[in-house]
Amino acid sequence: GAVVSQHPSWVICKSGTSVKIECRSLDFQATTMFWYRQFPKQSLMLMATSNEGSKATYEQGVEKDKFLINHASLTLSTLTVTSAHPEDSSFYICSARTYRGKLGKLFFGSGTQLSVL
Amino acid sequence: AQKITQTQPGMFVQEKEAVTLDCTYDTSDQSYGLFWYKQPSSGEMIFLIYQGSYDEQNATEGRYSLNFQKARKSANLVISASQLGDSAMYFCAMREGLTGTASKLTFGTGTRLQVTL
């Protein structure tokens, strides 16, 4: 089945540094990828929609300059948390859409736990 | 208003028994898709089952079935013959519009299922 690889699975960083999270579709081309954020014991909140070759579309309340998204190829999207602060500590997860199989099936990466000290 | 409502924050079920996880949704679209995902403690999101708004039959995938009642706007997940490995967080999600671009999902708040011996 389709696989989405997300890296790293966890990262600890100092306040003020930037962290890059990669999301790769391993066996399919993903024209659209999504980035979600999840606080402990809460639902996933969509942060942004990433389309290959164009600027990402951010959800209301998500700072574009803080969460930089790049979707340079059909198999790779990156989320960079710039100048991270402790309140950015969260679980980040990406998903990619494939048209194979049932229409609209999304596959998720395994997530990245970010801890900002 | 909540687009996806999961009223059960937690559920217990005995091993080998069946369990129903509730999900109601709100949309004015005629075309939409409903999803269930499983999130174990590791954090990854595992796709379980999909139901399109125009699908006449209730979706089934192995031990998972979706009790789709369109008039009531409910899409309950039924897990038969529960196993200890089913213990996880379960999210109901909806995508409005069957075709087109972003295919972004709106998630419910989740139900934590605990399977006991």
Coordinates of C-alpha atoms in Angstrom, one line a residue:
Chain A
G1 CA 0.0 0.0 0.0
A2 CA 0.9 3.6 -0.2
V3 CA 3.5 4.8 2.3
V4 CA 4.3 8.2 3.6
S5 CA 7.5 8.6 5.4
Q6 CA 8.0 11.4 8.0
H7 CA 11.3 12.4 9.5
P8 CA 12.4 12.9 12.2
S9 CA 10.0 11.1 14.5
W10 CA 11.0 13.2 17.4
V11 CA 13.2 16.2 17.9
I12 CA 14.3 18.3 20.9
C13 CA 15.6 21.8 20.2
K14 CA 16.5 25.0 22.0
S15 CA 14.2 28.0 22.0
G16 CA 15.0 30.2 19.0
T17 CA 16.2 27.6 16.7
S18 CA 14.5 26.3 13.6
V19 CA 13.4 22.8 12.9
K20 CA 12.7 21.1 9.6
I21 CA 10.3 18.2 9.3
E22 CA 10.2 16.2 6.0
C23 CA 7.3 14.3 4.6
R24 CA 7.8 12.0 1.7
S25 CA 5.5 9.8 -0.4
L26 CA 7.5 6.7 -1.1
D27 CA 5.6 4.9 -3.8
F28 CA 3.2 7.5 -5.3
Q29 CA 3.2 11.0 -6.4
A30 CA 1.4 13.4 -4.1
T31 CA 0.2 16.6 -5.7
T32 CA -1.2 17.7 -2.4
M33 CA 0.1 17.2 1.1
F34 CA -1.4 18.4 4.4
W35 CA 0.2 19.4 7.6
Y36 CA -1.6 18.9 10.9
R37 CA -0.8 19.7 14.5
Q38 CA -2.0 17.7 17.5
F39 CA -1.9 18.8 21.1
P40 CA -1.9 16.0 23.7
K41 CA -5.2 14.2 23.9
Q42 CA -6.8 16.5 21.3
S43 CA -7.8 16.2 17.7
L44 CA -5.7 17.0 14.7
M45 CA -5.9 20.5 13.5
L46 CA -5.1 21.3 9.9
M47 CA -2.4 23.8 9.6
A48 CA -1.9 24.1 5.9
T49 CA -2.4 22.5 2.5
S50 CA 0.7 22.1 0.4
N51 CA 0.5 21.9 -3.4
E52 CA 3.5 21.0 -5.4
G53 CA 5.1 23.9 -7.1
S54 CA 2.9 26.6 -5.5
K55 CA 2.6 28.4 -2.2
A56 CA 0.9 26.6 0.6
T57 CA -2.5 27.6 1.8
Y58 CA -2.6 28.2 5.5
E59 CA -5.6 27.8 7.8
Q60 CA -6.8 30.8 9.8
G61 CA -4.7 31.5 12.8
V62 CA -1.6 29.7 11.5
E63 CA 1.4 32.0 11.1
K64 CA 2.9 31.7 7.6
D65 CA 6.2 33.1 8.6
K66 CA 6.5 30.8 11.6
F67 CA 5.6 27.6 9.8
L68 CA 7.3 27.6 6.5
I69 CA 6.0 24.9 4.1
N70 CA 7.8 23.9 0.9
H71 CA 6.5 21.4 -1.6
A72 CA 9.3 21.3 -4.1
S73 CA 8.5 18.0 -5.7
L74 CA 5.7 15.5 -6.1
T75 CA 7.1 13.3 -3.4
L76 CA 8.5 15.8 -0.8
S77 CA 7.0 18.5 1.4
T78 CA 8.8 20.1 4.3
L79 CA 7.6 22.0 7.3
T80 CA 10.1 24.3 9.0
V81 CA 9.2 25.7 12.4
T82 CA 11.2 28.9 12.6
S83 CA 12.5 30.4 15.8
A84 CA 10.8 27.7 17.8
H85 CA 9.4 28.5 21.2
P86 CA 8.1 26.2 23.9
E87 CA 4.5 26.8 22.9
D88 CA 5.4 25.3 19.5
S89 CA 5.9 21.9 21.2
S90 CA 3.4 19.6 19.7
F91 CA 2.9 16.5 17.6
Y92 CA 3.1 17.4 13.9
I93 CA 1.8 15.0 11.3
C94 CA 1.6 15.1 7.5
S95 CA -0.6 13.4 5.1
A96 CA -0.6 12.9 1.3
R97 CA -3.4 12.3 -1.1
T98 CA -3.3 9.6 -3.7
Y99 CA -5.9 8.9 -6.3
R100 CA -5.1 5.2 -6.4
G101 CA -7.7 2.9 -5.0
K102 CA -10.7 4.5 -3.5
L103 CA -11.1 8.2 -4.3
G104 CA -9.9 10.5 -1.7
K105 CA -7.8 8.2 0.4
L106 CA -5.2 9.9 2.4
F107 CA -2.1 8.4 3.9
F108 CA -0.4 9.8 7.0
G109 CA 3.1 10.0 8.0
S110 CA 4.1 8.6 11.4
G111 CA 4.3 12.0 13.0
T112 CA 7.0 14.2 14.6
Q113 CA 7.0 15.0 18.3
L114 CA 8.6 18.4 18.7
S115 CA 9.8 19.5 22.1
V116 CA 11.2 23.0 22.4
L117 CA 13.2 23.7 25.6
Chain B
A1 CA -21.0 24.5 14.9
Q2 CA -18.9 21.3 15.1
K3 CA -18.7 19.6 11.8
I4 CA -17.7 16.3 13.3
T5 CA -19.0 15.3 16.7
Q6 CA -17.7 12.3 18.6
T7 CA -19.6 12.2 21.9
Q8 CA -17.7 9.4 23.5
P9 CA -14.4 10.5 24.9
G10 CA -13.7 7.0 26.1
M11 CA -15.1 3.5 25.7
F12 CA -14.3 0.1 27.2
V13 CA -15.0 -3.2 25.5
Q14 CA -14.3 -6.7 26.4
E15 CA -12.1 -8.7 24.1
K16 CA -14.0 -10.6 21.4
E17 CA -17.0 -8.3 21.8
A18 CA -18.3 -5.8 19.3
V19 CA -18.2 -2.1 19.9
T20 CA -19.7 0.9 18.2
L21 CA -18.0 4.3 18.1
D22 CA -20.4 7.2 17.4
C23 CA -19.8 9.9 14.9
T24 CA -22.3 12.6 13.7
Y25 CA -21.5 15.2 11.1
D26 CA -22.8 18.4 9.8
T27 CA -22.6 19.6 6.2
S28 CA -24.7 21.2 3.6
D29 CA -22.7 19.6 0.7
Q30 CA -24.4 16.8 -1.2
S31 CA -21.0 15.2 -1.9
Y32 CA -18.7 14.3 0.9
G33 CA -16.6 11.5 2.3
L34 CA -16.4 10.1 5.8
F35 CA -13.3 8.4 7.2
W36 CA -12.3 6.6 10.3
Y37 CA -8.7 6.6 11.5
K38 CA -7.0 4.8 14.3
Q39 CA -4.2 6.4 16.3
P40 CA -2.2 4.1 18.6
S41 CA 0.0 5.5 21.3
S42 CA 2.8 5.7 18.8
G43 CA 1.0 8.6 17.2
E44 CA 0.7 7.4 13.6
M45 CA -2.7 7.7 11.9
I46 CA -4.0 4.5 10.4
F47 CA -6.7 4.6 7.8
L48 CA -9.5 2.2 8.6
I49 CA -12.5 2.8 6.4
Y50 CA -14.1 5.2 4.0
Q51 CA -17.8 5.9 3.1
G52 CA -18.8 8.2 0.3
S53 CA -22.0 10.1 0.5
Y54 CA -23.4 8.5 -2.6
D55 CA -22.4 4.9 -1.6
E56 CA -25.5 2.9 -1.2
Q57 CA -23.9 0.1 0.7
N58 CA -22.3 0.5 4.1
A59 CA -18.6 0.2 3.9
T60 CA -16.8 -2.8 5.4
E61 CA -13.2 -3.6 5.8
G62 CA -12.5 -6.8 7.6
R63 CA -13.6 -6.4 11.2
Y64 CA -14.5 -2.7 10.6
S65 CA -17.9 -1.6 9.3
L66 CA -19.4 1.8 9.0
N67 CA -23.0 2.2 9.9
F68 CA -23.9 5.0 7.6
Q69 CA -27.3 6.7 8.2
K70 CA -27.4 9.6 5.8
A71 CA -30.7 11.1 7.0
R72 CA -29.4 11.2 10.6
K73 CA -26.0 12.3 9.5
S74 CA -24.3 9.6 11.4
A75 CA -21.4 7.4 10.5
N76 CA -20.7 5.1 13.4
L77 CA -17.8 2.7 13.3
V78 CA -18.4 -0.8 14.4
I79 CA -15.5 -3.0 15.4
S80 CA -16.4 -6.7 15.6
A81 CA -14.5 -9.3 17.7
S82 CA -12.4 -6.7 19.5
Q83 CA -8.7 -7.5 20.0
L84 CA -6.3 -6.1 22.6
G85 CA -4.5 -4.4 19.7
D86 CA -7.6 -2.3 18.9
S87 CA -6.9 -0.2 22.0
A88 CA -6.2 3.2 20.6
M89 CA -7.7 6.6 19.8
Y90 CA -10.2 6.6 17.0
F91 CA -11.0 9.7 14.9
C92 CA -13.9 10.3 12.6
A93 CA -13.2 12.7 9.8
M94 CA -15.1 14.3 6.9
R95 CA -14.1 15.7 3.6
E96 CA -16.6 17.9 1.9
G97 CA -16.7 17.6 -1.9
L98 CA -15.8 14.4 -3.6
T99 CA -13.7 15.9 -6.4
G100 CA -11.5 18.9 -6.7
T101 CA -8.5 20.2 -5.0
A102 CA -7.6 20.2 -1.4
S103 CA -9.5 17.3 0.0
K104 CA -8.7 18.5 3.5
L105 CA -10.2 16.6 6.4
T106 CA -12.0 17.9 9.4
F107 CA -11.5 15.7 12.4
G108 CA -13.6 14.9 15.4
T109 CA -12.2 15.0 18.9
G110 CA -11.7 11.3 19.0
T111 CA -12.8 8.4 21.1
R112 CA -10.3 6.5 23.2
L113 CA -11.1 2.8 23.1
Q114 CA -9.7 0.4 25.7
V115 CA -10.1 -3.3 25.1
T116 CA -10.0 -5.4 28.2
L117 CA -9.5 -9.1 28.9

